Amino acid sequence: MKLELRHVTKSFGTHRVLDGIDLGVADSEVICLIGASGSGKSTLLRCINLLEPLDDGEIWLDGVDIAEPGHDANAVRRRIGMVFQSYNLFPHLSLLDNVALGPRKVLGVGRTEARGRAWDLLDRLGLAGRANAYPDQCSGGQQQRAAIARSLAMQPEVMLLDEITSALDPELVGEVLDVVRELKADGMTILMATHEMGFAAEVADRIVFLDAGRIAEQGPPAQVFGAPREERTKQFLARMQR
């Protein structure tokens, strides 16, 4: 799998949210996107998942520009999974059926097989005991882990994680981040927008600092966090450490 962004540009009205993003992503690489609210992190992930059309630029996936108008977005989303800040689980379905739904409806997997795969994923993420519970019967951390399982059920090659701990109580953050550690250990390619600087330093192969829709600095965690080159990076990190 080869994913490359070339001059990705996106505006909402007169506000330019992404201003010419160039970014290559290697197989099994974990990239953490950091930056202030409004810097473009979430919009960048939504553009990669084709939830937002580009104003300019290209997104290449294995030699195909998937951002071209008319490209099959559903085919892309089978390869690129996304987990959002809010869990977006169907409230009328159990966790098991939430996870099994995508493979059944999109991939054509039979009900028994889809539920079996869903059970295995929930078990792997520590949720086997909650498989038949409904979302409103589960904690935020359990719902977010179920949302991750739902994305993994589609067997994606890349996972986009958009501030997946921001809606959680502090004591629940760790259980979700443990799942990301497992995905990294399994070799999953991940782009993750996060405000968890300590976790980013631990898990990322590369830190990408976004500022006003541009990549202001990128590099290994030790360099970006330990010896940032750009003044804006230094200012941002100083604020985060207060």
PDB file of C-alpha atoms in Angstrom:
ATOM      1  CA  MET A   1       0.000   0.000   0.000  1.00  0.00           C
ATOM      2  CA  LYS A   2       1.298   3.439  -0.949  1.00  0.00           C
ATOM      3  CA  LEU A   3      -0.575   6.585   0.123  1.00  0.00           C
ATOM      4  CA  GLU A   4       0.580  10.033  -0.975  1.00  0.00           C
ATOM      5  CA  LEU A   5      -0.991  13.478  -0.677  1.00  0.00           C
ATOM      6  CA  ARG A   6       0.071  16.128  -3.169  1.00  0.00           C
ATOM      7  CA  HIS A   7      -0.755  19.803  -2.667  1.00  0.00           C
ATOM      8  CA  VAL A   8      -4.032  19.015  -0.886  1.00  0.00           C
ATOM      9  CA  THR A   9      -6.042  22.210  -0.509  1.00  0.00           C
ATOM     10  CA  LYS A  10      -9.432  22.734   1.108  1.00  0.00           C
ATOM     11  CA  SER A  11     -11.432  25.832   2.034  1.00  0.00           C
ATOM     12  CA  PHE A  12     -14.747  26.386   3.743  1.00  0.00           C
ATOM     13  CA  GLY A  13     -16.074  29.645   2.378  1.00  0.00           C
ATOM     14  CA  THR A  14     -13.246  32.155   2.536  1.00  0.00           C
ATOM     15  CA  HIS A  15     -11.367  30.203   5.216  1.00  0.00           C
ATOM     16  CA  ARG A  16      -8.554  28.022   3.844  1.00  0.00           C
ATOM     17  CA  VAL A  17      -8.325  25.026   6.168  1.00  0.00           C
ATOM     18  CA  LEU A  18      -5.698  23.036   4.227  1.00  0.00           C
ATOM     19  CA  ASP A  19      -3.125  24.998   2.294  1.00  0.00           C
ATOM     20  CA  GLY A  20      -1.113  22.737   0.010  1.00  0.00           C
ATOM     21  CA  ILE A  21      -0.427  19.615   2.094  1.00  0.00           C
ATOM     22  CA  ASP A  22       2.231  17.233   0.751  1.00  0.00           C
ATOM     23  CA  LEU A  23       2.550  14.025   2.740  1.00  0.00           C
ATOM     24  CA  GLY A  24       3.674  10.489   1.987  1.00  0.00           C
ATOM     25  CA  VAL A  25       2.674   7.551   4.179  1.00  0.00           C
ATOM     26  CA  ALA A  26       4.680   4.341   4.262  1.00  0.00           C
ATOM     27  CA  ASP A  27       3.342   0.846   4.887  1.00  0.00           C
ATOM     28  CA  SER A  28       2.957   0.134   8.630  1.00  0.00           C
ATOM     29  CA  GLU A  29       3.910   3.710   9.501  1.00  0.00           C
ATOM     30  CA  VAL A  30       2.191   5.454  12.412  1.00  0.00           C
ATOM     31  CA  ILE A  31       1.879   9.210  11.900  1.00  0.00           C
ATOM     32  CA  CYS A  32       0.501  11.429  14.640  1.00  0.00           C
ATOM     33  CA  LEU A  33      -0.941  14.750  13.510  1.00  0.00           C
ATOM     34  CA  ILE A  34      -0.613  17.439  16.158  1.00  0.00           C
ATOM     35  CA  GLY A  35      -1.570  21.098  16.212  1.00  0.00           C
ATOM     36  CA  ALA A  36      -4.009  23.542  17.730  1.00  0.00           C
ATOM     37  CA  SER A  37      -7.756  23.214  17.222  1.00  0.00           C
ATOM     38  CA  GLY A  38      -8.542  24.534  13.757  1.00  0.00           C
ATOM     39  CA  SER A  39      -5.127  23.693  12.328  1.00  0.00           C
ATOM     40  CA  GLY A  40      -6.636  21.253   9.820  1.00  0.00           C
ATOM     41  CA  LYS A  41      -6.014  17.840  11.391  1.00  0.00           C
ATOM     42  CA  SER A  42      -9.580  16.536  11.231  1.00  0.00           C
ATOM     43  CA  THR A  43     -10.239  18.041   7.814  1.00  0.00           C
ATOM     44  CA  LEU A  44      -7.121  16.345   6.454  1.00  0.00           C
ATOM     45  CA  LEU A  45      -8.334  12.940   7.652  1.00  0.00           C
ATOM     46  CA  ARG A  46     -11.820  13.574   6.274  1.00  0.00           C
ATOM     47  CA  CYS A  47     -10.335  14.466   2.893  1.00  0.00           C
ATOM     48  CA  ILE A  48      -8.312  11.246   2.802  1.00  0.00           C
ATOM     49  CA  ASN A  49     -11.498   9.285   3.547  1.00  0.00           C
ATOM     50  CA  LEU A  50     -13.275  11.247   0.762  1.00  0.00           C
ATOM     51  CA  LEU A  51     -15.779  12.734   3.187  1.00  0.00           C
ATOM     52  CA  GLU A  52     -14.733  16.189   1.957  1.00  0.00           C
ATOM     53  CA  PRO A  53     -13.966  16.997  -1.698  1.00  0.00           C
ATOM     54  CA  LEU A  54     -10.672  18.738  -2.388  1.00  0.00           C
ATOM     55  CA  ASP A  55     -10.480  22.214  -3.853  1.00  0.00           C
ATOM     56  CA  ASP A  56      -7.097  21.347  -5.325  1.00  0.00           C
ATOM     57  CA  GLY A  57      -4.495  18.614  -5.111  1.00  0.00           C
ATOM     58  CA  GLU A  58      -4.345  14.840  -5.377  1.00  0.00           C
ATOM     59  CA  ILE A  59      -4.548  11.826  -3.082  1.00  0.00           C
ATOM     60  CA  TRP A  60      -2.775   8.818  -4.575  1.00  0.00           C
ATOM     61  CA  LEU A  61      -3.464   5.292  -3.336  1.00  0.00           C
ATOM     62  CA  ASP A  62      -1.396   2.609  -5.060  1.00  0.00           C
ATOM     63  CA  GLY A  63      -0.968   4.709  -8.190  1.00  0.00           C
ATOM     64  CA  VAL A  64      -4.580   5.912  -8.460  1.00  0.00           C
ATOM     65  CA  ASP A  65      -5.729   9.450  -7.687  1.00  0.00           C
ATOM     66  CA  ILE A  66      -8.714   8.661  -5.479  1.00  0.00           C
ATOM     67  CA  ALA A  67      -9.606  12.362  -5.173  1.00  0.00           C
ATOM     68  CA  GLU A  68     -10.630  12.543  -8.823  1.00  0.00           C
ATOM     69  CA  PRO A  69     -14.343  13.401  -9.166  1.00  0.00           C
ATOM     70  CA  GLY A  70     -16.435  10.321  -9.758  1.00  0.00           C
ATOM     71  CA  HIS A  71     -14.078   7.917  -8.003  1.00  0.00           C
ATOM     72  CA  ASP A  72     -15.898   5.208  -6.034  1.00  0.00           C
ATOM     73  CA  ALA A  73     -15.693   6.488  -2.449  1.00  0.00           C
ATOM     74  CA  ASN A  74     -17.090   3.263  -0.999  1.00  0.00           C
ATOM     75  CA  ALA A  75     -14.316   1.243  -2.614  1.00  0.00           C
ATOM     76  CA  VAL A  76     -11.776   3.579  -1.010  1.00  0.00           C
ATOM     77  CA  ARG A  77     -13.425   3.313   2.396  1.00  0.00           C
ATOM     78  CA  ARG A  78     -13.130  -0.465   2.260  1.00  0.00           C
ATOM     79  CA  ARG A  79      -9.356   0.101   2.247  1.00  0.00           C
ATOM     80  CA  ILE A  80      -9.162   3.186   4.465  1.00  0.00           C
ATOM     81  CA  GLY A  81     -11.094   2.958   7.726  1.00  0.00           C
ATOM     82  CA  MET A  82     -11.924   5.938   9.918  1.00  0.00           C
ATOM     83  CA  VAL A  83     -12.846   6.317  13.583  1.00  0.00           C
ATOM     84  CA  PHE A  84     -14.312   9.625  14.730  1.00  0.00           C
ATOM     85  CA  GLN A  85     -14.366  11.634  17.951  1.00  0.00           C
ATOM     86  CA  SER A  86     -17.998  10.653  18.490  1.00  0.00           C
ATOM     87  CA  TYR A  87     -18.609   6.934  18.364  1.00  0.00           C
ATOM     88  CA  ASN A  88     -21.459   7.032  15.788  1.00  0.00           C
ATOM     89  CA  LEU A  89     -22.732   3.596  16.778  1.00  0.00           C
ATOM     90  CA  PHE A  90     -26.288   2.655  15.825  1.00  0.00           C
ATOM     91  CA  PRO A  91     -28.207   2.935  19.134  1.00  0.00           C
ATOM     92  CA  HIS A  92     -30.787   0.280  18.181  1.00  0.00           C
ATOM     93  CA  LEU A  93     -28.131  -2.384  17.494  1.00  0.00           C
ATOM     94  CA  SER A  94     -25.986  -4.331  19.957  1.00  0.00           C
ATOM     95  CA  LEU A  95     -22.220  -3.870  19.824  1.00  0.00           C
ATOM     96  CA  LEU A  96     -22.006  -7.224  18.042  1.00  0.00           C
ATOM     97  CA  ASP A  97     -24.463  -6.185  15.344  1.00  0.00           C
ATOM     98  CA  ASN A  98     -22.861  -2.755  14.980  1.00  0.00           C
ATOM     99  CA  VAL A  99     -19.552  -4.437  14.180  1.00  0.00           C
ATOM    100  CA  ALA A 100     -21.077  -7.113  11.921  1.00  0.00           C
ATOM    101  CA  LEU A 101     -23.208  -4.702   9.871  1.00  0.00           C
ATOM    102  CA  GLY A 102     -20.505  -3.344   7.518  1.00  0.00           C
ATOM    103  CA  PRO A 103     -19.144  -6.714   6.362  1.00  0.00           C
ATOM    104  CA  ARG A 104     -22.713  -7.939   5.776  1.00  0.00           C
ATOM    105  CA  LYS A 105     -24.004  -4.914   3.880  1.00  0.00           C
ATOM    106  CA  VAL A 106     -20.855  -3.775   2.062  1.00  0.00           C
ATOM    107  CA  LEU A 107     -18.692  -6.872   1.676  1.00  0.00           C
ATOM    108  CA  GLY A 108     -21.514  -9.377   1.263  1.00  0.00           C
ATOM    109  CA  VAL A 109     -20.347 -11.575   4.127  1.00  0.00           C
ATOM    110  CA  GLY A 110     -22.986 -13.989   5.440  1.00  0.00           C
ATOM    111  CA  ARG A 111     -24.680 -13.237   8.752  1.00  0.00           C
ATOM    112  CA  THR A 112     -23.108 -16.109  10.676  1.00  0.00           C
ATOM    113  CA  GLU A 113     -19.600 -15.398   9.415  1.00  0.00           C
ATOM    114  CA  ALA A 114     -19.963 -11.641   9.960  1.00  0.00           C
ATOM    115  CA  ARG A 115     -21.126 -12.121  13.540  1.00  0.00           C
ATOM    116  CA  GLY A 116     -18.312 -14.588  14.151  1.00  0.00           C
ATOM    117  CA  ARG A 117     -15.726 -12.093  12.921  1.00  0.00           C
ATOM    118  CA  ALA A 118     -17.387  -9.356  14.983  1.00  0.00           C
ATOM    119  CA  TRP A 119     -17.243 -11.518  18.093  1.00  0.00           C
ATOM    120  CA  ASP A 120     -13.546 -12.214  17.538  1.00  0.00           C
ATOM    121  CA  LEU A 121     -12.824  -8.493  17.199  1.00  0.00           C
ATOM    122  CA  LEU A 122     -14.823  -7.566  20.285  1.00  0.00           C
ATOM    123  CA  ASP A 123     -13.051 -10.313  22.220  1.00  0.00           C
ATOM    124  CA  ARG A 124      -9.686  -9.027  21.037  1.00  0.00           C
ATOM    125  CA  LEU A 125     -10.590  -5.520  22.229  1.00  0.00           C
ATOM    126  CA  GLY A 126     -11.802  -6.727  25.615  1.00  0.00           C
ATOM    127  CA  LEU A 127     -15.512  -6.402  24.827  1.00  0.00           C
ATOM    128  CA  ALA A 128     -16.715 -10.006  24.539  1.00  0.00           C
ATOM    129  CA  GLY A 129     -18.672  -9.567  27.745  1.00  0.00           C
ATOM    130  CA  ARG A 130     -20.477  -6.542  26.278  1.00  0.00           C
ATOM    131  CA  ALA A 131     -21.166  -7.978  22.821  1.00  0.00           C
ATOM    132  CA  ASN A 132     -24.925  -8.126  23.304  1.00  0.00           C
ATOM    133  CA  ALA A 133     -25.171  -4.776  25.111  1.00  0.00           C
ATOM    134  CA  TYR A 134     -26.493  -1.669  23.396  1.00  0.00           C
ATOM    135  CA  PRO A 135     -24.365   1.476  23.106  1.00  0.00           C
ATOM    136  CA  ASP A 136     -26.246   3.379  25.819  1.00  0.00           C
ATOM    137  CA  GLN A 137     -25.512   0.518  28.210  1.00  0.00           C
ATOM    138  CA  CYS A 138     -21.758   0.924  27.685  1.00  0.00           C
ATOM    139  CA  SER A 139     -19.154   3.404  28.878  1.00  0.00           C
ATOM    140  CA  GLY A 140     -17.584   5.885  26.479  1.00  0.00           C
ATOM    141  CA  GLY A 141     -14.402   3.839  26.379  1.00  0.00           C
ATOM    142  CA  GLN A 142     -16.325   0.686  25.537  1.00  0.00           C
ATOM    143  CA  GLN A 143     -18.251   2.476  22.790  1.00  0.00           C
ATOM    144  CA  GLN A 144     -15.055   3.877  21.285  1.00  0.00           C
ATOM    145  CA  ARG A 145     -13.407   0.458  21.306  1.00  0.00           C
ATOM    146  CA  ALA A 146     -16.519  -0.920  19.583  1.00  0.00           C
ATOM    147  CA  ALA A 147     -16.238   1.842  16.979  1.00  0.00           C
ATOM    148  CA  ILE A 148     -12.639   0.787  16.340  1.00  0.00           C
ATOM    149  CA  ALA A 149     -13.751  -2.840  16.047  1.00  0.00           C
ATOM    150  CA  ARG A 150     -16.432  -1.795  13.547  1.00  0.00           C
ATOM    151  CA  SER A 151     -13.796  -0.139  11.366  1.00  0.00           C
ATOM    152  CA  LEU A 152     -11.424  -3.107  11.676  1.00  0.00           C
ATOM    153  CA  ALA A 153     -14.223  -5.462  10.621  1.00  0.00           C
ATOM    154  CA  MET A 154     -13.878  -4.052   7.111  1.00  0.00           C
ATOM    155  CA  GLN A 155     -10.248  -5.250   7.102  1.00  0.00           C
ATOM    156  CA  PRO A 156      -8.789  -1.862   6.083  1.00  0.00           C
ATOM    157  CA  GLU A 157      -5.195  -1.303   5.037  1.00  0.00           C
ATOM    158  CA  VAL A 158      -5.059   2.140   6.678  1.00  0.00           C
ATOM    159  CA  MET A 159      -6.754   3.472   9.811  1.00  0.00           C
ATOM    160  CA  LEU A 160      -7.567   7.168  10.267  1.00  0.00           C
ATOM    161  CA  LEU A 161      -8.142   8.057  13.920  1.00  0.00           C
ATOM    162  CA  ASP A 162      -9.629  11.485  14.571  1.00  0.00           C
ATOM    163  CA  GLU A 163      -9.143  12.610  18.186  1.00  0.00           C
ATOM    164  CA  ILE A 164     -10.585   9.307  19.338  1.00  0.00           C
ATOM    165  CA  THR A 165     -10.002  10.067  23.035  1.00  0.00           C
ATOM    166  CA  SER A 166     -11.254  13.659  23.116  1.00  0.00           C
ATOM    167  CA  ALA A 167     -14.815  12.768  24.173  1.00  0.00           C
ATOM    168  CA  LEU A 168     -13.688  10.371  26.907  1.00  0.00           C
ATOM    169  CA  ASP A 169     -13.305  10.845  30.632  1.00  0.00           C
ATOM    170  CA  PRO A 170      -9.598  10.808  31.559  1.00  0.00           C
ATOM    171  CA  GLU A 171      -9.790   7.378  33.215  1.00  0.00           C
ATOM    172  CA  LEU A 172     -11.110   5.843  29.974  1.00  0.00           C
ATOM    173  CA  VAL A 173      -8.433   7.264  27.672  1.00  0.00           C
ATOM    174  CA  GLY A 174      -5.869   4.591  28.486  1.00  0.00           C
ATOM    175  CA  GLU A 175      -8.034   1.654  27.438  1.00  0.00           C
ATOM    176  CA  VAL A 176      -8.569   3.162  23.981  1.00  0.00           C
ATOM    177  CA  LEU A 177      -4.907   4.059  23.534  1.00  0.00           C
ATOM    178  CA  ASP A 178      -4.011   0.462  24.401  1.00  0.00           C
ATOM    179  CA  VAL A 179      -5.965  -0.587  21.309  1.00  0.00           C
ATOM    180  CA  VAL A 180      -3.864   1.755  19.163  1.00  0.00           C
ATOM    181  CA  ARG A 181      -0.718   0.212  20.625  1.00  0.00           C
ATOM    182  CA  GLU A 182      -2.007  -3.216  19.572  1.00  0.00           C
ATOM    183  CA  LEU A 183      -2.773  -2.007  16.061  1.00  0.00           C
ATOM    184  CA  LYS A 184       0.753  -0.621  15.748  1.00  0.00           C
ATOM    185  CA  ALA A 185       2.194  -3.926  16.971  1.00  0.00           C
ATOM    186  CA  ASP A 186       0.153  -5.707  14.280  1.00  0.00           C
ATOM    187  CA  GLY A 187       1.694  -3.489  11.580  1.00  0.00           C
ATOM    188  CA  MET A 188      -1.373  -1.378  10.791  1.00  0.00           C
ATOM    189  CA  THR A 189      -0.750   1.869   8.899  1.00  0.00           C
ATOM    190  CA  ILE A 190      -2.226   4.666  11.022  1.00  0.00           C
ATOM    191  CA  LEU A 191      -2.770   8.415  10.712  1.00  0.00           C
ATOM    192  CA  MET A 192      -3.932   9.751  14.055  1.00  0.00           C
ATOM    193  CA  ALA A 193      -4.944  13.273  15.015  1.00  0.00           C
ATOM    194  CA  THR A 194      -4.348  13.657  18.731  1.00  0.00           C
ATOM    195  CA  HIS A 195      -3.767  16.047  21.618  1.00  0.00           C
ATOM    196  CA  GLU A 196      -2.164  13.248  23.661  1.00  0.00           C
ATOM    197  CA  MET A 197       1.445  14.384  23.313  1.00  0.00           C
ATOM    198  CA  GLY A 198       2.927  11.725  25.567  1.00  0.00           C
ATOM    199  CA  PHE A 199       1.181   8.972  23.679  1.00  0.00           C
ATOM    200  CA  ALA A 200       2.205  10.458  20.333  1.00  0.00           C
ATOM    201  CA  ALA A 201       5.827  10.500  21.491  1.00  0.00           C
ATOM    202  CA  GLU A 202       5.555   6.825  22.450  1.00  0.00           C
ATOM    203  CA  VAL A 203       3.706   5.331  19.497  1.00  0.00           C
ATOM    204  CA  ALA A 204       4.418   7.498  16.426  1.00  0.00           C
ATOM    205  CA  ASP A 205       7.088   6.825  13.836  1.00  0.00           C
ATOM    206  CA  ARG A 206       6.618  10.412  12.675  1.00  0.00           C
ATOM    207  CA  ILE A 207       5.070  13.547  14.127  1.00  0.00           C
ATOM    208  CA  VAL A 208       3.449  16.001  11.720  1.00  0.00           C
ATOM    209  CA  PHE A 209       2.749  19.439  13.203  1.00  0.00           C
ATOM    210  CA  LEU A 210       0.025  21.340  11.387  1.00  0.00           C
ATOM    211  CA  ASP A 211      -0.304  25.098  11.738  1.00  0.00           C
ATOM    212  CA  ALA A 212      -2.910  27.159   9.862  1.00  0.00           C
ATOM    213  CA  GLY A 213      -3.453  24.377   7.344  1.00  0.00           C
ATOM    214  CA  ARG A 214       0.194  23.809   6.535  1.00  0.00           C
ATOM    215  CA  ILE A 215       2.796  21.302   7.669  1.00  0.00           C
ATOM    216  CA  ALA A 216       5.027  23.505   9.804  1.00  0.00           C
ATOM    217  CA  GLU A 217       7.348  20.703  10.905  1.00  0.00           C
ATOM    218  CA  GLN A 218       7.606  16.938  10.768  1.00  0.00           C
ATOM    219  CA  GLY A 219      10.058  14.319  11.935  1.00  0.00           C
ATOM    220  CA  PRO A 220      10.678  11.565  14.489  1.00  0.00           C
ATOM    221  CA  PRO A 221       9.111  12.185  17.926  1.00  0.00           C
ATOM    222  CA  ALA A 222      12.512  12.659  19.575  1.00  0.00           C
ATOM    223  CA  GLN A 223      13.342  15.470  17.170  1.00  0.00           C
ATOM    224  CA  VAL A 224       9.989  17.263  17.049  1.00  0.00           C
ATOM    225  CA  PHE A 225       9.363  17.051  20.789  1.00  0.00           C
ATOM    226  CA  GLY A 226      12.957  17.164  21.983  1.00  0.00           C
ATOM    227  CA  ALA A 227      14.570  19.609  19.563  1.00  0.00           C
ATOM    228  CA  PRO A 228      11.927  21.349  17.436  1.00  0.00           C
ATOM    229  CA  ARG A 229      13.396  23.438  14.630  1.00  0.00           C
ATOM    230  CA  GLU A 230      10.510  25.831  13.985  1.00  0.00           C
ATOM    231  CA  GLU A 231       9.496  28.647  16.325  1.00  0.00           C
ATOM    232  CA  ARG A 232       5.796  27.834  15.873  1.00  0.00           C
ATOM    233  CA  THR A 233       6.430  24.261  16.991  1.00  0.00           C
ATOM    234  CA  LYS A 234       8.252  25.496  20.075  1.00  0.00           C
ATOM    235  CA  GLN A 235       5.401  27.857  20.929  1.00  0.00           C
ATOM    236  CA  PHE A 236       2.762  25.155  20.491  1.00  0.00           C
ATOM    237  CA  LEU A 237       4.615  22.599  22.605  1.00  0.00           C
ATOM    238  CA  ALA A 238       5.266  25.174  25.324  1.00  0.00           C
ATOM    239  CA  ARG A 239       1.516  25.864  25.536  1.00  0.00           C
ATOM    240  CA  MET A 240       0.710  22.149  25.675  1.00  0.00           C
ATOM    241  CA  GLN A 241       3.112  21.646  28.576  1.00  0.00           C
ATOM    242  CA  ARG A 242       1.567  24.321  30.802  1.00  0.00           C
TER     243      ARG A 242
END
